[in-house]
Amino acid sequence: MKHVKALIIKFVMSAVVLGIVFTGIYNYNFSDTILIGLVLTVVAYALGDLLVYRNAADDSDYKKRNIVATISDLILSFLVIWIMGASFFGNTITVIQASVVSAIVIAVSEWFFHKYLDKHVLNTDNDNDKHTHATYNK
């Protein structure tokens, strides 16, 4: 259930950014923008959060894990948004601009999302009241 909640948070975060940038600023179709957000959420959660973030460094080096995962999220977000955007809207300079802007904003929000993951999803301690993740507090 923790992963479902994390996926919903990640989808809302991505959909809002893409909605503002692609639909609000660049006037692209909202339903296509939401579909890009949905695909990005699934791909980025599986690859960026569960694979890269968990394995980028050991648990004691939270900052390094977060930096590596955030940079990989930036690259992955740009690629997914650009490829899907180009297939829906054509490979124009505005799609590339919207992809760059969206990927940067999403990467910034991923920095904070990783903190949420660390504290609420990936910790294995059953007693959440007593659990203090040493690396999260740095």
PDB file of C-alpha atoms in Angstrom:
ATOM      1  CA  MET A   1       0.000   0.000   0.000  1.00  0.00           C
ATOM      2  CA  LYS A   2       2.961   2.310   0.646  1.00  0.00           C
ATOM      3  CA  HIS A   3       4.066   1.946  -2.978  1.00  0.00           C
ATOM      4  CA  VAL A   4       0.584   2.761  -4.275  1.00  0.00           C
ATOM      5  CA  LYS A   5       0.518   5.952  -2.231  1.00  0.00           C
ATOM      6  CA  ALA A   6       4.002   6.855  -3.483  1.00  0.00           C
ATOM      7  CA  LEU A   7       2.923   6.227  -7.087  1.00  0.00           C
ATOM      8  CA  ILE A   8      -0.125   8.457  -6.644  1.00  0.00           C
ATOM      9  CA  ILE A   9       2.013  11.242  -5.169  1.00  0.00           C
ATOM     10  CA  LYS A  10       4.524  10.895  -7.990  1.00  0.00           C
ATOM     11  CA  PHE A  11       1.783  10.915 -10.639  1.00  0.00           C
ATOM     12  CA  VAL A  12       0.123  14.031  -9.217  1.00  0.00           C
ATOM     13  CA  MET A  13       3.507  15.748  -9.026  1.00  0.00           C
ATOM     14  CA  SER A  14       4.358  14.876 -12.641  1.00  0.00           C
ATOM     15  CA  ALA A  15       0.871  15.574 -13.996  1.00  0.00           C
ATOM     16  CA  VAL A  16       0.761  19.025 -12.397  1.00  0.00           C
ATOM     17  CA  VAL A  17       4.164  19.981 -13.810  1.00  0.00           C
ATOM     18  CA  LEU A  18       3.359  18.610 -17.267  1.00  0.00           C
ATOM     19  CA  GLY A  19      -0.112  20.151 -17.201  1.00  0.00           C
ATOM     20  CA  ILE A  20       1.268  23.576 -16.386  1.00  0.00           C
ATOM     21  CA  VAL A  21       4.132  23.414 -18.873  1.00  0.00           C
ATOM     22  CA  PHE A  22       2.678  21.476 -21.815  1.00  0.00           C
ATOM     23  CA  THR A  23      -0.978  22.461 -21.572  1.00  0.00           C
ATOM     24  CA  GLY A  24      -0.820  25.777 -19.750  1.00  0.00           C
ATOM     25  CA  ILE A  25       2.237  27.360 -21.354  1.00  0.00           C
ATOM     26  CA  TYR A  26       2.612  25.554 -24.694  1.00  0.00           C
ATOM     27  CA  ASN A  27      -1.103  24.834 -25.264  1.00  0.00           C
ATOM     28  CA  TYR A  28      -0.770  21.105 -26.023  1.00  0.00           C
ATOM     29  CA  ASN A  29      -3.621  18.623 -25.561  1.00  0.00           C
ATOM     30  CA  PHE A  30      -4.331  17.897 -21.880  1.00  0.00           C
ATOM     31  CA  SER A  31      -5.230  14.215 -22.344  1.00  0.00           C
ATOM     32  CA  ASP A  32      -1.927  13.539 -24.115  1.00  0.00           C
ATOM     33  CA  THR A  33      -0.115  15.407 -21.361  1.00  0.00           C
ATOM     34  CA  ILE A  34      -1.773  13.217 -18.710  1.00  0.00           C
ATOM     35  CA  LEU A  35      -0.803  10.082 -20.633  1.00  0.00           C
ATOM     36  CA  ILE A  36       2.826  11.270 -20.710  1.00  0.00           C
ATOM     37  CA  GLY A  37       2.600  11.846 -16.950  1.00  0.00           C
ATOM     38  CA  LEU A  38       1.228   8.351 -16.372  1.00  0.00           C
ATOM     39  CA  VAL A  39       3.953   6.642 -18.406  1.00  0.00           C
ATOM     40  CA  LEU A  40       6.624   8.831 -16.818  1.00  0.00           C
ATOM     41  CA  THR A  41       5.355   7.943 -13.343  1.00  0.00           C
ATOM     42  CA  VAL A  42       5.551   4.199 -13.893  1.00  0.00           C
ATOM     43  CA  VAL A  43       8.907   4.250 -15.692  1.00  0.00           C
ATOM     44  CA  ALA A  44      10.550   6.724 -13.313  1.00  0.00           C
ATOM     45  CA  TYR A  45       9.274   4.935 -10.198  1.00  0.00           C
ATOM     46  CA  ALA A  46      10.493   1.542 -11.394  1.00  0.00           C
ATOM     47  CA  LEU A  47      13.850   2.685 -12.753  1.00  0.00           C
ATOM     48  CA  GLY A  48      14.640   5.900 -10.888  1.00  0.00           C
ATOM     49  CA  ASP A  49      13.244   5.217  -7.446  1.00  0.00           C
ATOM     50  CA  LEU A  50      13.245   1.468  -6.944  1.00  0.00           C
ATOM     51  CA  LEU A  51      16.392   0.690  -8.925  1.00  0.00           C
ATOM     52  CA  VAL A  52      18.716   3.710  -9.005  1.00  0.00           C
ATOM     53  CA  TYR A  53      17.789   5.412  -5.718  1.00  0.00           C
ATOM     54  CA  ARG A  54      17.939   2.196  -3.715  1.00  0.00           C
ATOM     55  CA  ASN A  55      21.279   1.119  -5.219  1.00  0.00           C
ATOM     56  CA  ALA A  56      23.161   4.359  -5.936  1.00  0.00           C
ATOM     57  CA  ALA A  57      25.066   4.202  -2.631  1.00  0.00           C
ATOM     58  CA  ASP A  58      24.767   2.514   0.718  1.00  0.00           C
ATOM     59  CA  ASP A  59      22.103   3.632   3.181  1.00  0.00           C
ATOM     60  CA  SER A  60      24.573   5.675   5.201  1.00  0.00           C
ATOM     61  CA  ASP A  61      25.242   8.041   2.285  1.00  0.00           C
ATOM     62  CA  TYR A  62      21.777   9.492   1.680  1.00  0.00           C
ATOM     63  CA  LYS A  63      23.042  12.648   0.004  1.00  0.00           C
ATOM     64  CA  LYS A  64      25.032  10.725  -2.632  1.00  0.00           C
ATOM     65  CA  ARG A  65      22.067   8.426  -3.329  1.00  0.00           C
ATOM     66  CA  ASN A  66      19.777  11.397  -3.716  1.00  0.00           C
ATOM     67  CA  ILE A  67      22.146  13.285  -6.027  1.00  0.00           C
ATOM     68  CA  VAL A  68      22.702  10.273  -8.292  1.00  0.00           C
ATOM     69  CA  ALA A  69      18.985   9.429  -8.380  1.00  0.00           C
ATOM     70  CA  THR A  70      17.938  13.035  -9.019  1.00  0.00           C
ATOM     71  CA  ILE A  71      20.359  13.396 -11.926  1.00  0.00           C
ATOM     72  CA  SER A  72      19.185  10.099 -13.387  1.00  0.00           C
ATOM     73  CA  ASP A  73      15.561  11.240 -12.913  1.00  0.00           C
ATOM     74  CA  LEU A  74      16.370  14.443 -14.795  1.00  0.00           C
ATOM     75  CA  ILE A  75      17.772  12.512 -17.755  1.00  0.00           C
ATOM     76  CA  LEU A  76      15.057   9.848 -17.683  1.00  0.00           C
ATOM     77  CA  SER A  77      12.273  12.439 -17.383  1.00  0.00           C
ATOM     78  CA  PHE A  78      13.611  14.445 -20.295  1.00  0.00           C
ATOM     79  CA  LEU A  79      13.892  11.362 -22.514  1.00  0.00           C
ATOM     80  CA  VAL A  80      10.413  10.016 -21.710  1.00  0.00           C
ATOM     81  CA  ILE A  81       8.745  13.424 -22.017  1.00  0.00           C
ATOM     82  CA  TRP A  82      10.601  14.326 -25.210  1.00  0.00           C
ATOM     83  CA  ILE A  83      10.050  10.985 -26.963  1.00  0.00           C
ATOM     84  CA  MET A  84       6.354  10.839 -26.063  1.00  0.00           C
ATOM     85  CA  GLY A  85       5.872  14.556 -26.710  1.00  0.00           C
ATOM     86  CA  ALA A  86       7.502  14.256 -30.115  1.00  0.00           C
ATOM     87  CA  SER A  87       5.289  11.314 -31.011  1.00  0.00           C
ATOM     88  CA  PHE A  88       2.110  13.157 -29.952  1.00  0.00           C
ATOM     89  CA  PHE A  89       2.893  16.725 -30.992  1.00  0.00           C
ATOM     90  CA  GLY A  90       5.744  16.424 -33.506  1.00  0.00           C
ATOM     91  CA  ASN A  91       9.433  16.917 -32.851  1.00  0.00           C
ATOM     92  CA  THR A  92       9.472  20.704 -32.710  1.00  0.00           C
ATOM     93  CA  ILE A  93      11.614  23.137 -30.769  1.00  0.00           C
ATOM     94  CA  THR A  94       8.663  23.887 -28.455  1.00  0.00           C
ATOM     95  CA  VAL A  95       8.347  20.188 -27.521  1.00  0.00           C
ATOM     96  CA  ILE A  96      12.063  20.118 -26.716  1.00  0.00           C
ATOM     97  CA  GLN A  97      11.770  23.331 -24.679  1.00  0.00           C
ATOM     98  CA  ALA A  98       8.747  22.029 -22.804  1.00  0.00           C
ATOM     99  CA  SER A  99      10.555  18.739 -22.159  1.00  0.00           C
ATOM    100  CA  VAL A 100      13.629  20.488 -20.763  1.00  0.00           C
ATOM    101  CA  VAL A 101      11.607  22.796 -18.503  1.00  0.00           C
ATOM    102  CA  SER A 102       9.393  19.941 -17.283  1.00  0.00           C
ATOM    103  CA  ALA A 103      12.340  17.638 -16.627  1.00  0.00           C
ATOM    104  CA  ILE A 104      14.149  20.280 -14.568  1.00  0.00           C
ATOM    105  CA  VAL A 105      11.096  21.049 -12.423  1.00  0.00           C
ATOM    106  CA  ILE A 106      10.339  17.347 -11.970  1.00  0.00           C
ATOM    107  CA  ALA A 107      13.978  16.668 -10.993  1.00  0.00           C
ATOM    108  CA  VAL A 108      13.817  19.370  -8.316  1.00  0.00           C
ATOM    109  CA  SER A 109      10.618  17.857  -6.937  1.00  0.00           C
ATOM    110  CA  GLU A 110      12.223  14.381  -7.070  1.00  0.00           C
ATOM    111  CA  TRP A 111      14.838  15.548  -4.552  1.00  0.00           C
ATOM    112  CA  PHE A 112      12.041  15.971  -2.017  1.00  0.00           C
ATOM    113  CA  PHE A 113      10.160  12.879  -3.182  1.00  0.00           C
ATOM    114  CA  HIS A 114      13.247  10.787  -2.424  1.00  0.00           C
ATOM    115  CA  LYS A 115      13.159  12.076   1.147  1.00  0.00           C
ATOM    116  CA  TYR A 116       9.541  10.931   1.367  1.00  0.00           C
ATOM    117  CA  LEU A 117      10.483   7.522  -0.065  1.00  0.00           C
ATOM    118  CA  ASP A 118      13.319   7.149   2.389  1.00  0.00           C
ATOM    119  CA  LYS A 119      11.193   7.992   5.390  1.00  0.00           C
ATOM    120  CA  HIS A 120       7.824   6.416   4.520  1.00  0.00           C
ATOM    121  CA  VAL A 121       8.239   3.744   1.847  1.00  0.00           C
ATOM    122  CA  LEU A 122      11.682   2.202   1.857  1.00  0.00           C
ATOM    123  CA  ASN A 123      12.316   1.961   5.572  1.00  0.00           C
ATOM    124  CA  THR A 124      11.909  -1.565   6.863  1.00  0.00           C
ATOM    125  CA  ASP A 125      11.412  -0.763  10.520  1.00  0.00           C
ATOM    126  CA  ASN A 126       7.908  -1.730  11.660  1.00  0.00           C
ATOM    127  CA  ASP A 127       7.896   0.650  14.607  1.00  0.00           C
ATOM    128  CA  ASN A 128       7.620   3.995  12.810  1.00  0.00           C
ATOM    129  CA  ASP A 129       7.410   6.017  16.022  1.00  0.00           C
ATOM    130  CA  LYS A 130      10.828   4.878  17.178  1.00  0.00           C
ATOM    131  CA  HIS A 131      12.416   4.808  13.740  1.00  0.00           C
ATOM    132  CA  THR A 132      14.808   7.634  13.005  1.00  0.00           C
ATOM    133  CA  HIS A 133      16.634   7.201   9.776  1.00  0.00           C
ATOM    134  CA  ALA A 134      20.126   8.556  10.418  1.00  0.00           C
ATOM    135  CA  THR A 135      20.780   9.457   6.810  1.00  0.00           C
ATOM    136  CA  TYR A 136      17.423  11.189   6.341  1.00  0.00           C
ATOM    137  CA  ASN A 137      18.165  13.667   9.119  1.00  0.00           C
ATOM    138  CA  LYS A 138      21.404  14.907   7.537  1.00  0.00           C
TER     139      LYS A 138
END
